Amino acid sequence: MIVTETLNLETVTCCVCGIIFAMPKDLNQTRLNVGGSFYCPNGHGQSYTTPRVTALQRKLEETMRALFDAKLKTTEAEQKIRDAESVTVRLKKRIANGVCPCCHRTFSNLARHMKTKHKDM
């Protein structure tokens, strides 16, 4: 009876002794993604310092935080625009009713008042 098995192996270098050894690809990917320890043939304990899942979770959290900050800034800017538009509309109404925007007095001919009293405006 002949049994044939095909293995997908990946090479890894020991960080202590420098020996190159092979381990099943699935095992190596699991250690990279989730974490956990393994050993080189000389018995040195190995592990990947930051599992990919943890690194990706951190990156996602940073991105979500940046997105939240950007939305907050956008909301604040939109509120400032609305406030400025409100002030502008109010000022236009006052001017249309003959109220001077500088000295807040009412004039029947506001244009003439502005030319004579507020030339720099």
PDB file of C-alpha atoms in Angstrom, residues 9-80:
ATOM      1  CA  LEU A   9       4.870  24.262   3.901  1.00  0.00           C
ATOM      2  CA  GLU A  10       6.186  27.741   4.616  1.00  0.00           C
ATOM      3  CA  THR A  11       9.696  28.495   5.723  1.00  0.00           C
ATOM      4  CA  VAL A  12      10.327  30.415   8.922  1.00  0.00           C
ATOM      5  CA  THR A  13      13.600  31.659  10.390  1.00  0.00           C
ATOM      6  CA  CYS A  14      14.172  31.256  14.126  1.00  0.00           C
ATOM      7  CA  CYS A  15      14.731  34.641  15.744  1.00  0.00           C
ATOM      8  CA  VAL A  16      17.108  33.122  18.338  1.00  0.00           C
ATOM      9  CA  CYS A  17      19.392  30.694  16.486  1.00  0.00           C
ATOM     10  CA  GLY A  18      18.686  31.700  12.875  1.00  0.00           C
ATOM     11  CA  ILE A  19      17.836  28.189  11.651  1.00  0.00           C
ATOM     12  CA  ILE A  20      15.444  28.047   8.724  1.00  0.00           C
ATOM     13  CA  PHE A  21      12.682  25.488   9.151  1.00  0.00           C
ATOM     14  CA  ALA A  22       9.353  24.692   7.530  1.00  0.00           C
ATOM     15  CA  MET A  23       5.930  24.473   9.090  1.00  0.00           C
ATOM     16  CA  PRO A  24       2.491  23.768   7.614  1.00  0.00           C
ATOM     17  CA  LYS A  25       1.127  26.826   5.838  1.00  0.00           C
ATOM     18  CA  ASP A  26      -2.204  26.678   7.710  1.00  0.00           C
ATOM     19  CA  LEU A  27      -0.462  26.630  11.088  1.00  0.00           C
ATOM     20  CA  ASN A  28       1.770  29.559  10.166  1.00  0.00           C
ATOM     21  CA  GLN A  29      -1.215  31.575   8.894  1.00  0.00           C
ATOM     22  CA  THR A  30      -3.150  30.837  12.088  1.00  0.00           C
ATOM     23  CA  ARG A  31      -0.211  32.024  14.224  1.00  0.00           C
ATOM     24  CA  LEU A  32       0.111  35.166  12.085  1.00  0.00           C
ATOM     25  CA  ASN A  33      -3.599  35.986  12.210  1.00  0.00           C
ATOM     26  CA  VAL A  34      -4.608  34.980  15.724  1.00  0.00           C
ATOM     27  CA  GLY A  35      -1.345  34.579  17.614  1.00  0.00           C
ATOM     28  CA  GLY A  36       0.006  31.731  19.682  1.00  0.00           C
ATOM     29  CA  SER A  37       3.415  30.203  20.074  1.00  0.00           C
ATOM     30  CA  PHE A  38       5.405  27.582  18.192  1.00  0.00           C
ATOM     31  CA  TYR A  39       8.928  26.186  18.450  1.00  0.00           C
ATOM     32  CA  CYS A  40      11.898  25.882  16.145  1.00  0.00           C
ATOM     33  CA  PRO A  41      13.538  22.447  15.805  1.00  0.00           C
ATOM     34  CA  ASN A  42      16.151  23.504  18.400  1.00  0.00           C
ATOM     35  CA  GLY A  43      13.381  24.178  20.956  1.00  0.00           C
ATOM     36  CA  HIS A  44      13.346  27.965  20.943  1.00  0.00           C
ATOM     37  CA  GLY A  45       9.895  29.411  21.609  1.00  0.00           C
ATOM     38  CA  GLN A  46       8.562  31.642  18.853  1.00  0.00           C
ATOM     39  CA  SER A  47       5.513  33.841  18.462  1.00  0.00           C
ATOM     40  CA  TYR A  48       4.446  36.723  16.271  1.00  0.00           C
ATOM     41  CA  THR A  49       4.401  39.865  18.408  1.00  0.00           C
ATOM     42  CA  THR A  50       1.173  41.405  17.062  1.00  0.00           C
ATOM     43  CA  PRO A  51      -1.379  39.131  15.452  1.00  0.00           C
ATOM     44  CA  ARG A  52      -2.818  40.490  12.191  1.00  0.00           C
ATOM     45  CA  VAL A  53      -6.324  40.488  13.631  1.00  0.00           C
ATOM     46  CA  THR A  54      -5.230  42.739  16.497  1.00  0.00           C
ATOM     47  CA  ALA A  55      -3.325  45.041  14.153  1.00  0.00           C
ATOM     48  CA  LEU A  56      -6.309  45.298  11.826  1.00  0.00           C
ATOM     49  CA  GLN A  57      -8.649  45.964  14.767  1.00  0.00           C
ATOM     50  CA  ARG A  58      -6.400  48.805  15.919  1.00  0.00           C
ATOM     51  CA  LYS A  59      -6.285  50.248  12.422  1.00  0.00           C
ATOM     52  CA  LEU A  60     -10.083  50.003  12.157  1.00  0.00           C
ATOM     53  CA  GLU A  61     -10.510  51.770  15.505  1.00  0.00           C
ATOM     54  CA  GLU A  62      -8.138  54.563  14.420  1.00  0.00           C
ATOM     55  CA  THR A  63     -10.021  54.957  11.148  1.00  0.00           C
ATOM     56  CA  MET A  64     -13.378  55.017  12.930  1.00  0.00           C
ATOM     57  CA  ARG A  65     -12.052  57.641  15.361  1.00  0.00           C
ATOM     58  CA  ALA A  66     -10.779  59.777  12.463  1.00  0.00           C
ATOM     59  CA  LEU A  67     -14.128  59.408  10.683  1.00  0.00           C
ATOM     60  CA  PHE A  68     -15.999  60.468  13.837  1.00  0.00           C
ATOM     61  CA  ASP A  69     -13.710  63.500  14.236  1.00  0.00           C
ATOM     62  CA  ALA A  70     -14.234  64.468  10.584  1.00  0.00           C
ATOM     63  CA  LYS A  71     -18.024  64.169  10.936  1.00  0.00           C
ATOM     64  CA  LEU A  72     -17.906  66.275  14.103  1.00  0.00           C
ATOM     65  CA  LYS A  73     -15.868  68.986  12.354  1.00  0.00           C
ATOM     66  CA  THR A  74     -18.256  68.907   9.395  1.00  0.00           C
ATOM     67  CA  THR A  75     -21.259  69.293  11.688  1.00  0.00           C
ATOM     68  CA  GLU A  76     -19.605  72.209  13.495  1.00  0.00           C
ATOM     69  CA  ALA A  77     -18.749  73.900  10.181  1.00  0.00           C
ATOM     70  CA  GLU A  78     -22.319  73.450   8.925  1.00  0.00           C
ATOM     71  CA  GLN A  79     -23.642  74.999  12.155  1.00  0.00           C
ATOM     72  CA  LYS A  80     -21.311  77.990  11.728  1.00  0.00           C
TER      73      LYS A  80
END
